[in-house]
mmCIF file of C-alpha atoms in Angstrom:
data_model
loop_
_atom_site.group_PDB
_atom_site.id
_atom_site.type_symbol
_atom_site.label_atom_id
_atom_site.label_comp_id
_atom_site.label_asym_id
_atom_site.label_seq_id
_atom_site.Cartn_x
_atom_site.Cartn_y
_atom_site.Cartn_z
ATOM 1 C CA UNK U 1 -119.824 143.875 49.076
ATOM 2 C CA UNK U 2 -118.607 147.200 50.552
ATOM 3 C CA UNK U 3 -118.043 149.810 48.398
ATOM 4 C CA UNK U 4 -115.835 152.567 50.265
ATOM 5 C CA UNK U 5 -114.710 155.904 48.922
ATOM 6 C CA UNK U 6 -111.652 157.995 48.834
ATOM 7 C CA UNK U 7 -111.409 159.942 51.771
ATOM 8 C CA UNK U 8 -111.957 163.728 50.690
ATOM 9 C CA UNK U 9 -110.373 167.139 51.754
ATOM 10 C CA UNK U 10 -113.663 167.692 54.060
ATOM 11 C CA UNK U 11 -112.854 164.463 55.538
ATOM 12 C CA UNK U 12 -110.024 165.456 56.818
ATOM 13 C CA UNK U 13 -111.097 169.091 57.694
ATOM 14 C CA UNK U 14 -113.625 167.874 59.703
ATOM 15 C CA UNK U 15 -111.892 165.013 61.946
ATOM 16 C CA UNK U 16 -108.702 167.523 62.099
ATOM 17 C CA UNK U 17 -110.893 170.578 63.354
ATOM 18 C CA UNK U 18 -109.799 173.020 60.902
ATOM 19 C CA UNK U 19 -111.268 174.265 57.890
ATOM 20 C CA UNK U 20 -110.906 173.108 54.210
ATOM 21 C CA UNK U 21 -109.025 176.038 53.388
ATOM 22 C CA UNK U 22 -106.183 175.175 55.997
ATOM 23 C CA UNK U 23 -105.965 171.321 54.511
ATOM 24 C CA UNK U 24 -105.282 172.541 51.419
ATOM 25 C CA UNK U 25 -102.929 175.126 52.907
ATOM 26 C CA UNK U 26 -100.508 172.047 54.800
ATOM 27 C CA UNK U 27 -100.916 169.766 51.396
ATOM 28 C CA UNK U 28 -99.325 173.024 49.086
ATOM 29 C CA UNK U 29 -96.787 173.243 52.012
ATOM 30 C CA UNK U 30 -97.782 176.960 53.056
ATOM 31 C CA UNK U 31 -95.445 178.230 55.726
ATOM 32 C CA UNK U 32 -99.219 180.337 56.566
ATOM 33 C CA UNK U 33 -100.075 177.252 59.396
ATOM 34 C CA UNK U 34 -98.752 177.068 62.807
ATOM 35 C CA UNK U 35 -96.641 173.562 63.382
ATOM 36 C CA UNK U 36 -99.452 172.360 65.591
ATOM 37 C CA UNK U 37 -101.879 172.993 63.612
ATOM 38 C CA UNK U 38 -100.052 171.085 60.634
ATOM 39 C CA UNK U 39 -99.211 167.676 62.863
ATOM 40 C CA UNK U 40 -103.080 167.571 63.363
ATOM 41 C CA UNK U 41 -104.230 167.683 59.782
ATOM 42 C CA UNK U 42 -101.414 165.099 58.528
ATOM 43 C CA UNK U 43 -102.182 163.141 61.862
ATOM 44 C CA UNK U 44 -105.949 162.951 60.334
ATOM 45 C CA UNK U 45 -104.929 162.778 56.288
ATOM 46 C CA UNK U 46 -103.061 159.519 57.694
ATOM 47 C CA UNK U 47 -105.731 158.146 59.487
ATOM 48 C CA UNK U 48 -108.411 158.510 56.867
ATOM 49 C CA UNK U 49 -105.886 157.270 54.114
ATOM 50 C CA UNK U 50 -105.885 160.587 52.311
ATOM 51 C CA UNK U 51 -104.028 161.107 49.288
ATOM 52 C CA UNK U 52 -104.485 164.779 47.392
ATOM 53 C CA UNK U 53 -105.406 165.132 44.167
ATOM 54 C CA UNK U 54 -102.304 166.439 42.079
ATOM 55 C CA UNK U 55 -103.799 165.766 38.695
ATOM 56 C CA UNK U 56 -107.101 167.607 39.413
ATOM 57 C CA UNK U 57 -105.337 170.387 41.630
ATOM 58 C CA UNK U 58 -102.794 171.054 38.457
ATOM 59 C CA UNK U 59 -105.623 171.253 35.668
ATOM 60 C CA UNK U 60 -107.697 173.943 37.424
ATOM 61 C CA UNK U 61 -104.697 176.217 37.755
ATOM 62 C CA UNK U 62 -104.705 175.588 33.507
ATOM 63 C CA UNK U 63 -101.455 173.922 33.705
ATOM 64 C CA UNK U 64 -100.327 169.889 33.212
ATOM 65 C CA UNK U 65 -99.743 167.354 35.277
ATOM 66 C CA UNK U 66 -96.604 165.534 36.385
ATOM 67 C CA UNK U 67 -97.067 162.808 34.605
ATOM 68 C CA UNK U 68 -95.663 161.959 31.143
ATOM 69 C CA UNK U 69 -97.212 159.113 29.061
ATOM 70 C CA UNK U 70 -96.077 156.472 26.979
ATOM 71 C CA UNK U 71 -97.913 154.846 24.359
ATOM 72 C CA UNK U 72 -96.978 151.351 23.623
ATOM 73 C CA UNK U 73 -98.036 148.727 21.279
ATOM 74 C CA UNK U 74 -98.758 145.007 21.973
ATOM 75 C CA UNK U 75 -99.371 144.815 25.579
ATOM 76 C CA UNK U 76 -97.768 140.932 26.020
ATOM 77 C CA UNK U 77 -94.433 142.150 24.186
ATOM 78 C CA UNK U 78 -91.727 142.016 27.152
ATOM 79 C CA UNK U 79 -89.753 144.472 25.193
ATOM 80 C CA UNK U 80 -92.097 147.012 25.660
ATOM 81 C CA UNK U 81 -92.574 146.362 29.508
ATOM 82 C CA UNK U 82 -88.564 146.628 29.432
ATOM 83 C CA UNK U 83 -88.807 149.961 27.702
ATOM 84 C CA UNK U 84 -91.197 151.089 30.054
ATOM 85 C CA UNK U 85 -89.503 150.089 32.938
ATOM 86 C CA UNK U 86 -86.700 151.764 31.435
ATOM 87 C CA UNK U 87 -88.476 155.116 31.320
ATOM 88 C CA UNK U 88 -90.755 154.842 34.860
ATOM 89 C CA UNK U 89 -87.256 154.512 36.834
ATOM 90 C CA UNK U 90 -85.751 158.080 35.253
ATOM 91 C CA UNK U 91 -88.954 159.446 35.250
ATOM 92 C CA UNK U 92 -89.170 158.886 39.201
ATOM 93 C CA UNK U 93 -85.493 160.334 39.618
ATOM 94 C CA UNK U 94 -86.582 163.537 38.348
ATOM 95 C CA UNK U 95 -90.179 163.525 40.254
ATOM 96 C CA UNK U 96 -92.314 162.629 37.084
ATOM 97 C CA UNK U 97 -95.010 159.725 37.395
ATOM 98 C CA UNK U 98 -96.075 157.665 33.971
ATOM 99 C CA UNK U 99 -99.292 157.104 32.680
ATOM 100 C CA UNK U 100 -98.969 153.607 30.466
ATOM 101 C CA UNK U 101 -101.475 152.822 27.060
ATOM 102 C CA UNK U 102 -101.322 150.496 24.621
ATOM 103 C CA UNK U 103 -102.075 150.516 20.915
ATOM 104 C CA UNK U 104 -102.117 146.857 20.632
ATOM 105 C CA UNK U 105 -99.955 147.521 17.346
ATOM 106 C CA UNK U 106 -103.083 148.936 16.025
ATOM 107 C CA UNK U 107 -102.553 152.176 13.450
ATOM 108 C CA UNK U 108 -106.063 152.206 13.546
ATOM 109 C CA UNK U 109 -106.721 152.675 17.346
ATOM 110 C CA UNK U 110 -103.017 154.967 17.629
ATOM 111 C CA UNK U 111 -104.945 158.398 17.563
ATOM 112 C CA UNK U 112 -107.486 157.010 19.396
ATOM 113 C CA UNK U 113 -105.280 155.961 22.474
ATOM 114 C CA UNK U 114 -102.803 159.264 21.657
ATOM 115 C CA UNK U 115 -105.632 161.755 22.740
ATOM 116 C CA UNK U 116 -107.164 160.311 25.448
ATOM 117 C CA UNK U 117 -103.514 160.129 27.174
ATOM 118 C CA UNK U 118 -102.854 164.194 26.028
ATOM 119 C CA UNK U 119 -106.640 164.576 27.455
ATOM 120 C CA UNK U 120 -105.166 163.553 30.654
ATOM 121 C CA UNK U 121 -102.659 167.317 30.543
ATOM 122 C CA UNK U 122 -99.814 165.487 30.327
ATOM 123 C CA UNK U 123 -96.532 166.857 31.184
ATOM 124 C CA UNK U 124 -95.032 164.873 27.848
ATOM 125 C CA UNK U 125 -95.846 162.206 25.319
ATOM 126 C CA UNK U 126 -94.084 159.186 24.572
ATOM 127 C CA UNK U 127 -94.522 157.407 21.504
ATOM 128 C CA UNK U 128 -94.206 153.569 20.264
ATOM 129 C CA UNK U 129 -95.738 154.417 16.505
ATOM 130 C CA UNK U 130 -97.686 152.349 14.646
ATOM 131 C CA UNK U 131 -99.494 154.794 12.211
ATOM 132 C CA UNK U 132 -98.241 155.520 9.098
ATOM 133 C CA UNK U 133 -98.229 159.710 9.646
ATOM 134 C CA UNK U 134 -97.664 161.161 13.317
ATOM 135 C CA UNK U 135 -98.396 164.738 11.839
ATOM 136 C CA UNK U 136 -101.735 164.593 13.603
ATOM 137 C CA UNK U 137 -99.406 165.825 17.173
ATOM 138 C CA UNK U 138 -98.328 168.774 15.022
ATOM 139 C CA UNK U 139 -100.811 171.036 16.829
ATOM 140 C CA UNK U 140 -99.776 169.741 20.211
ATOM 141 C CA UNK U 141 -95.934 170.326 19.483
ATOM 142 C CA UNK U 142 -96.855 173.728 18.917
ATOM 143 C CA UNK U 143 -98.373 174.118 21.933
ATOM 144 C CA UNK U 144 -95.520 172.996 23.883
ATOM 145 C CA UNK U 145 -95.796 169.324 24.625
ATOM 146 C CA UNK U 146 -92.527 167.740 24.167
ATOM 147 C CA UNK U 147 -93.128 164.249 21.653
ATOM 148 C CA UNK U 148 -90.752 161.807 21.512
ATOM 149 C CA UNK U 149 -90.479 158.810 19.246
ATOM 150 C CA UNK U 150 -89.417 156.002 21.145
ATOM 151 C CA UNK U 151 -87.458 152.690 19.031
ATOM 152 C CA UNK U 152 -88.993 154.336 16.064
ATOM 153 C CA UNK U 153 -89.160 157.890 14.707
ATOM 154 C CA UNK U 154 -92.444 159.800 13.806
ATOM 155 C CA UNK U 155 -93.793 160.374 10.646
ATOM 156 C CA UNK U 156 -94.272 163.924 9.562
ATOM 157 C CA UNK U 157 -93.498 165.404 12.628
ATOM 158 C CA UNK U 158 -90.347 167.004 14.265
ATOM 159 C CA UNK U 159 -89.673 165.590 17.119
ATOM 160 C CA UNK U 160 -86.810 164.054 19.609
ATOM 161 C CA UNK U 161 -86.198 160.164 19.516
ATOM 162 C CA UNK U 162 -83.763 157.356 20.669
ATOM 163 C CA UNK U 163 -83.509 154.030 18.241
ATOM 164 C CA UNK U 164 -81.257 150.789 18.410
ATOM 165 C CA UNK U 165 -78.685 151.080 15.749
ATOM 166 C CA UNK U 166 -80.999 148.477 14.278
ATOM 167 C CA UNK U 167 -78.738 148.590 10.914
ATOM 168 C CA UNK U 168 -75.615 147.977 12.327
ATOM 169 C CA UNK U 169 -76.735 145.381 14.774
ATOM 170 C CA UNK U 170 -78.172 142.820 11.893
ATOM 171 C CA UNK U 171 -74.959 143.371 10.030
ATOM 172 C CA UNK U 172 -72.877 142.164 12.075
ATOM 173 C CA UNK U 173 -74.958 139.649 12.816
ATOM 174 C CA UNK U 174 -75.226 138.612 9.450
ATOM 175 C CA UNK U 175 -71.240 139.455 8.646
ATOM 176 C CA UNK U 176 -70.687 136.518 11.351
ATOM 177 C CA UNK U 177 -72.407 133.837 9.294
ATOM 178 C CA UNK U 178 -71.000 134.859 5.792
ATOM 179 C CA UNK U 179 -67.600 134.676 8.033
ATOM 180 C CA UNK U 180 -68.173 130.792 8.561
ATOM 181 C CA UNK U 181 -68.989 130.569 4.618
ATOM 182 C CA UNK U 182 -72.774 130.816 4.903
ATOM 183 C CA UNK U 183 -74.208 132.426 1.544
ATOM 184 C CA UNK U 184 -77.702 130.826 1.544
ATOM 185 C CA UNK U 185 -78.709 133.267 4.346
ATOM 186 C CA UNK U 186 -82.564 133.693 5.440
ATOM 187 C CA UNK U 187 -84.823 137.189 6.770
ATOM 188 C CA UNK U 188 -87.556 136.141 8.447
ATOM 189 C CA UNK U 189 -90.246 138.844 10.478
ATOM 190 C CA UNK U 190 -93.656 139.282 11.519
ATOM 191 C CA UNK U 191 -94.200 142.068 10.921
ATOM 192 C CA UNK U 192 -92.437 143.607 8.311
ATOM 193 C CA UNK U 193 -93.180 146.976 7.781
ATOM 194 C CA UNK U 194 -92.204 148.664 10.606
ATOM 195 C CA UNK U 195 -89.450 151.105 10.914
ATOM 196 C CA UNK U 196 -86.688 148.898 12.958
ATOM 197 C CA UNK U 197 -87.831 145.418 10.800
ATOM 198 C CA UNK U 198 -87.211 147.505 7.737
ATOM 199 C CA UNK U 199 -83.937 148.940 8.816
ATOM 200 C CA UNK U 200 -82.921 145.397 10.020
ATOM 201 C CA UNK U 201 -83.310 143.895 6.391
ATOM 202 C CA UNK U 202 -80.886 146.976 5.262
ATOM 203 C CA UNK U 203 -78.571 145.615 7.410
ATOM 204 C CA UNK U 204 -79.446 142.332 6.100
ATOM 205 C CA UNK U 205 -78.547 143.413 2.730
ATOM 206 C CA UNK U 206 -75.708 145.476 3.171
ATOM 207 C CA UNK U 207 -73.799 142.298 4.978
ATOM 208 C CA UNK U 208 -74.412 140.049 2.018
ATOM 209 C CA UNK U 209 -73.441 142.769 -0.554
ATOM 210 C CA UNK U 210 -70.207 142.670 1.174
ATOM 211 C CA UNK U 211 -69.478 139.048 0.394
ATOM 212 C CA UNK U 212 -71.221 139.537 -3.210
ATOM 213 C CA UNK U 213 -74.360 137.988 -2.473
ATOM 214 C CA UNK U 214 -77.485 139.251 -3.644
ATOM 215 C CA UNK U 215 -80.685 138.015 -1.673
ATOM 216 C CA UNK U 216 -83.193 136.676 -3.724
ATOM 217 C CA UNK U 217 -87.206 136.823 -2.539
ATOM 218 C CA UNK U 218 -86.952 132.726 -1.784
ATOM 219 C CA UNK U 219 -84.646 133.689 1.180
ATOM 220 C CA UNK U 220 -87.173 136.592 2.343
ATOM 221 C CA UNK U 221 -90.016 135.179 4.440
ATOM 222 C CA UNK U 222 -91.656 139.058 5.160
ATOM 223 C CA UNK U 223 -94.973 138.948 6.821
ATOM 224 C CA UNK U 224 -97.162 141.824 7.763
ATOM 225 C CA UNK U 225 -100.526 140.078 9.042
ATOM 226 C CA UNK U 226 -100.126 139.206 12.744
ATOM 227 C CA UNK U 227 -102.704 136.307 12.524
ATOM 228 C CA UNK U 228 -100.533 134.174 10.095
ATOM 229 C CA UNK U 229 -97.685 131.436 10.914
ATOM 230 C CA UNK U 230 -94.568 132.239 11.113
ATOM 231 C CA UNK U 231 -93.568 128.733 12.067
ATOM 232 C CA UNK U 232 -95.161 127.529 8.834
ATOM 233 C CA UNK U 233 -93.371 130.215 7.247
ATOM 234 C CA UNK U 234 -90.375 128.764 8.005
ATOM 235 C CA UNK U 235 -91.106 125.331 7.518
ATOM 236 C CA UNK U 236 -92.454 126.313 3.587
ATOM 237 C CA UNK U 237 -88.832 128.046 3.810
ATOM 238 C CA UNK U 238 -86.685 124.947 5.159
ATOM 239 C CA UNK U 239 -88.537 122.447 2.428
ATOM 240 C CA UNK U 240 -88.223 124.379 -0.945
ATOM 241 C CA UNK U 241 -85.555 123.170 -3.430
ATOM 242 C CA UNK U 242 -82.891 125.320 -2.157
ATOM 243 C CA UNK U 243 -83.273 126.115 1.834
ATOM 244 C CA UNK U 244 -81.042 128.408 3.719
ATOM 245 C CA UNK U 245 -78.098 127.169 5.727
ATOM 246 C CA UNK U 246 -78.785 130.265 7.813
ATOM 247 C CA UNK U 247 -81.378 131.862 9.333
ATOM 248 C CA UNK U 248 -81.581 135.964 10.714
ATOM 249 C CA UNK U 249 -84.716 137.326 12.090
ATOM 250 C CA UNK U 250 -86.332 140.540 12.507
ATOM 251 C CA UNK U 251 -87.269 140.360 15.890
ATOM 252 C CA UNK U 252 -87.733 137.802 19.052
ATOM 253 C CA UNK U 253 -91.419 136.616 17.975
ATOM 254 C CA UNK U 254 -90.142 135.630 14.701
ATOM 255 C CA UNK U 255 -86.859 133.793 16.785
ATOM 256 C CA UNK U 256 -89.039 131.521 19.047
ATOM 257 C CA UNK U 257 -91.556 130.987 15.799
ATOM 258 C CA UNK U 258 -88.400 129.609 13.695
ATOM 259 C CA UNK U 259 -86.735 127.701 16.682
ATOM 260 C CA UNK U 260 -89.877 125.888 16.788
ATOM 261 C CA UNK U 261 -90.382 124.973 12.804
ATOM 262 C CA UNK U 262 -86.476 124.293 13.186
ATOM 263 C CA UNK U 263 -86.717 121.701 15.873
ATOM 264 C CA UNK U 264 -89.980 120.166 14.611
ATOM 265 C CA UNK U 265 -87.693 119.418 11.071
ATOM 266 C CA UNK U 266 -84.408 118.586 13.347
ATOM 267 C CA UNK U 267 -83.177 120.878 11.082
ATOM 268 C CA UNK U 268 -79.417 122.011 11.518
ATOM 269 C CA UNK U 269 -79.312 125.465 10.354
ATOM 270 C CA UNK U 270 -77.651 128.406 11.411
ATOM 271 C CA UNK U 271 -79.767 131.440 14.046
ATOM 272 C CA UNK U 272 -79.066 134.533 15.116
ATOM 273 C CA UNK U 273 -82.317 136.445 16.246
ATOM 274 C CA UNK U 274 -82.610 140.248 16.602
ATOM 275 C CA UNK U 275 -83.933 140.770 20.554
ATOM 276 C CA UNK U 276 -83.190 139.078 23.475
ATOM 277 C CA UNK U 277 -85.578 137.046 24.869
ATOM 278 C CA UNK U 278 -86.216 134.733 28.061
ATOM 279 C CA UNK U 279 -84.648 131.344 27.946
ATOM 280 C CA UNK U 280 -82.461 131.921 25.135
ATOM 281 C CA UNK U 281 -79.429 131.631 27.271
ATOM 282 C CA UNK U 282 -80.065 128.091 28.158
ATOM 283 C CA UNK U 283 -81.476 127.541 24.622
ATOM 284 C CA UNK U 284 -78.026 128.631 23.222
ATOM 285 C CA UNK U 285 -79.896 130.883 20.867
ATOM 286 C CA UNK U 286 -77.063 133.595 19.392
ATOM 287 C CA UNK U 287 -78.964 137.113 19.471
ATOM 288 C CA UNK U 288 -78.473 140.186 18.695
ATOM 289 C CA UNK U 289 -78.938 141.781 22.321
ATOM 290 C CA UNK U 290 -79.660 145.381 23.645
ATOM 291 C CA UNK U 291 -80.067 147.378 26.577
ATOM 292 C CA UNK U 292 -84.239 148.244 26.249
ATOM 293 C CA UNK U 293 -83.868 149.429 29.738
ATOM 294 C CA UNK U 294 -81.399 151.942 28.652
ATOM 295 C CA UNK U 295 -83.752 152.636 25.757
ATOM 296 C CA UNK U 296 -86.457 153.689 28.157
ATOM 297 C CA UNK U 297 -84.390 156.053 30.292
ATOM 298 C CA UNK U 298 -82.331 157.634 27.443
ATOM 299 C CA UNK U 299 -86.351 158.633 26.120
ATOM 300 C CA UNK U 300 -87.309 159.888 29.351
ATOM 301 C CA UNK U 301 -84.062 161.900 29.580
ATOM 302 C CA UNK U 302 -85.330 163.195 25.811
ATOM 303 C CA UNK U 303 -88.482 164.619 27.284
ATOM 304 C CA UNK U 304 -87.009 165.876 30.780
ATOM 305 C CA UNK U 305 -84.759 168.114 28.332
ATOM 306 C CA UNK U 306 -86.814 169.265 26.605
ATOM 307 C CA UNK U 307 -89.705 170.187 29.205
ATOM 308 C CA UNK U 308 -86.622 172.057 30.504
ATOM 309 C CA UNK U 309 -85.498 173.264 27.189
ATOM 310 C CA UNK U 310 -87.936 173.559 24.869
ATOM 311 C CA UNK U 311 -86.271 175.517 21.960
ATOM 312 C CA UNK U 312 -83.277 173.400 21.789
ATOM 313 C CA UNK U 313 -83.240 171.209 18.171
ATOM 314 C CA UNK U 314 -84.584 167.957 18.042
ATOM 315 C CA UNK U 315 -82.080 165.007 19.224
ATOM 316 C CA UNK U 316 -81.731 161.677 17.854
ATOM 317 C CA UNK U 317 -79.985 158.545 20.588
ATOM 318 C CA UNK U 318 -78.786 156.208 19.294
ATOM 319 C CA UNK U 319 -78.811 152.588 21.780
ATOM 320 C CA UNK U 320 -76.029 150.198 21.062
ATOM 321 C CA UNK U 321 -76.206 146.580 19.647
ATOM 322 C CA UNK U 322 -74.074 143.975 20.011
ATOM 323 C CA UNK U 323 -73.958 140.793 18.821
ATOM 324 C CA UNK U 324 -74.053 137.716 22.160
ATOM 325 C CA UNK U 325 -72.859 134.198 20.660
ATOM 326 C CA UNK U 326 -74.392 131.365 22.021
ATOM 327 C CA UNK U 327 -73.881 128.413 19.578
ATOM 328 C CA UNK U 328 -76.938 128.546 17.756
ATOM 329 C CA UNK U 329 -75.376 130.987 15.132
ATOM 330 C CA UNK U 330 -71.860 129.508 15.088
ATOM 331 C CA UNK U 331 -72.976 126.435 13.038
ATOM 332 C CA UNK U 332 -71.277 126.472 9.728
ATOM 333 C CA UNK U 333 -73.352 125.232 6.598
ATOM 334 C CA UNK U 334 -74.469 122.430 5.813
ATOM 335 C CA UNK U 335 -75.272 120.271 2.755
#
């Protein structure tokens, strides 16, 4: 198998007939070379496929790159992709490339992954947390390398960041069943812990407190170890004494676990899940829906202001919610 290699700057000194010095003159855009001279050496860049070295060029002048990167979690989680789609396309509008990692939803491996993306100069970090305590980045802040939580804030550390209005989303949600006379009402996510599940189940709460409800722990299927069912969570849930007539939950992995256990019992109750998700339109799944493209490039516009403005005060975004009916959550109670 052939194994060629990147064309260098020689390369293209020597098939050009100039020397190095007056490559890397035309590539820095130098108004020092005569036209001529500058229509050979891109003529022979072209031909030898040569692409400079911005990352390398920008280090050894002691400065960062152009790139920003983003450190997400679980690598098969569309949402992120979304997010990060989200972020590349403002990024590119304002001449900023991204450099993508993944945590795989690891707190153990976050720090890990965080510094070898800074080791790369970065121009700015964006942050999916997993960890517990972000104050590690303290030192980095301080140097100047605008942080910005992205869908959920960092821990310890005083930075920018742009959430869903995760609260607000799951009670209304939730308001919508109680609405149809639902008072049996089910939380179900996996995992639990997490800044948006945990702000979801306030939301939760503060819904059924409106209609005087207090949830008891039988409606609360909360999970926290990514290797156990959630399906059989629900299905433990759906065939004690008292099962809900209604079932919320914390985000779209927990939504296509319960529509399974659901439709494996035949089971009539009420869904709403939090997240959109493929094929829940023609499943008539009710969700609560957002914009995680929006998400992305309302954190990339965090970072662009403040690599421009560094001093300014920290900024929180907020995303919008809103609840998208479908029938799945418009069933009223039965039994």
């Amino acid at each position: 198998m052939p194994n060629p290699t990147r064309a260098t700057i020689q390369d293209v000194a020597r098939l050009a007939g100039v020397s190095a010095k007056t490559v890397s003159r035309v590539f820095h855009g130098s108004d020092q070379v005569r036209p001529d001279t500058r229509e050979r050496v891109m003529a022979a860049a072209e031909r030898l496929r040569f692409r400079p070295n911005r990352v390398a060029r920008d280090l050894r002048r002691g400065g960062v790159t152009s790139t920003v990167g983003f450190v997400i979690g679980d690598i098969q989680n569309p949402f992120y992709f979304t997010v990060a789609g989200g972020i590349e396309y403002e990024l590119a509008q304002h001449g900023y490339t991204m450099l993508l990692a993944t945590t795989d939803d690891s707190a153990e491996t976050e720090r890990r992954v965080v510094d070898a993306v800074l080791s790369q100069g970065v121009r700015a970090l964006l942050l999916i947390p997993v960890a517990d305590d972000q104050s590690y980045l303290e030192g980095e802040r301080h140097f100047g390398t605008p942080i910005v939580g992205v869908d959920r804030p960092l821990e310890n550390l005083l930075s920018d960041t742009v959430l869903l209005t995760n609260r607000a989303g799951m009670a209304e949600a939730v308001r919508s069943l109680t609405a149809l006379g639902h008072r049996r009402i089910a939380f179900v996510a996996n995992p639990a812990s997490v800044h948006t599940v945990r702000e979801r189940l306030a939301g939760y709460r503060d819904a059924l407190a409106e209609v005087g409800v207090s949830p008891t722990d039988r409606w609360l299927s909360l999970g926290d170890d990514p290797t156990a069912s959630t399906r059989d969570a629900v299905v433990e849930l759906m065939r004690s004494s008292e099962p809900p007539t209604a079932i919320v939950t914390g985000n779209n992995r927990a939504t296509t676990a319960t529509l399974q256990a659901l439709r494996d019992l035949d089971s009539p109750c009420a869904l709403i899940g939090f997240d959109d998700f493929e094929l829940a339109e023609m499943l008539g799944i009710s969700v609560v829906a957002h914009d995680a493209h929006a998400l992305g490039r309302a954190a990339a516009l965090l970072a662009i202001d403040r690599i421009d403005r560094p001093t300014a005060p920290p900024r929180r975004v907020e995303i919008a919610t809103s609840l998208v009916q479908r029938g799945s959550g418009e069933r009223p109670p039965h039994g």
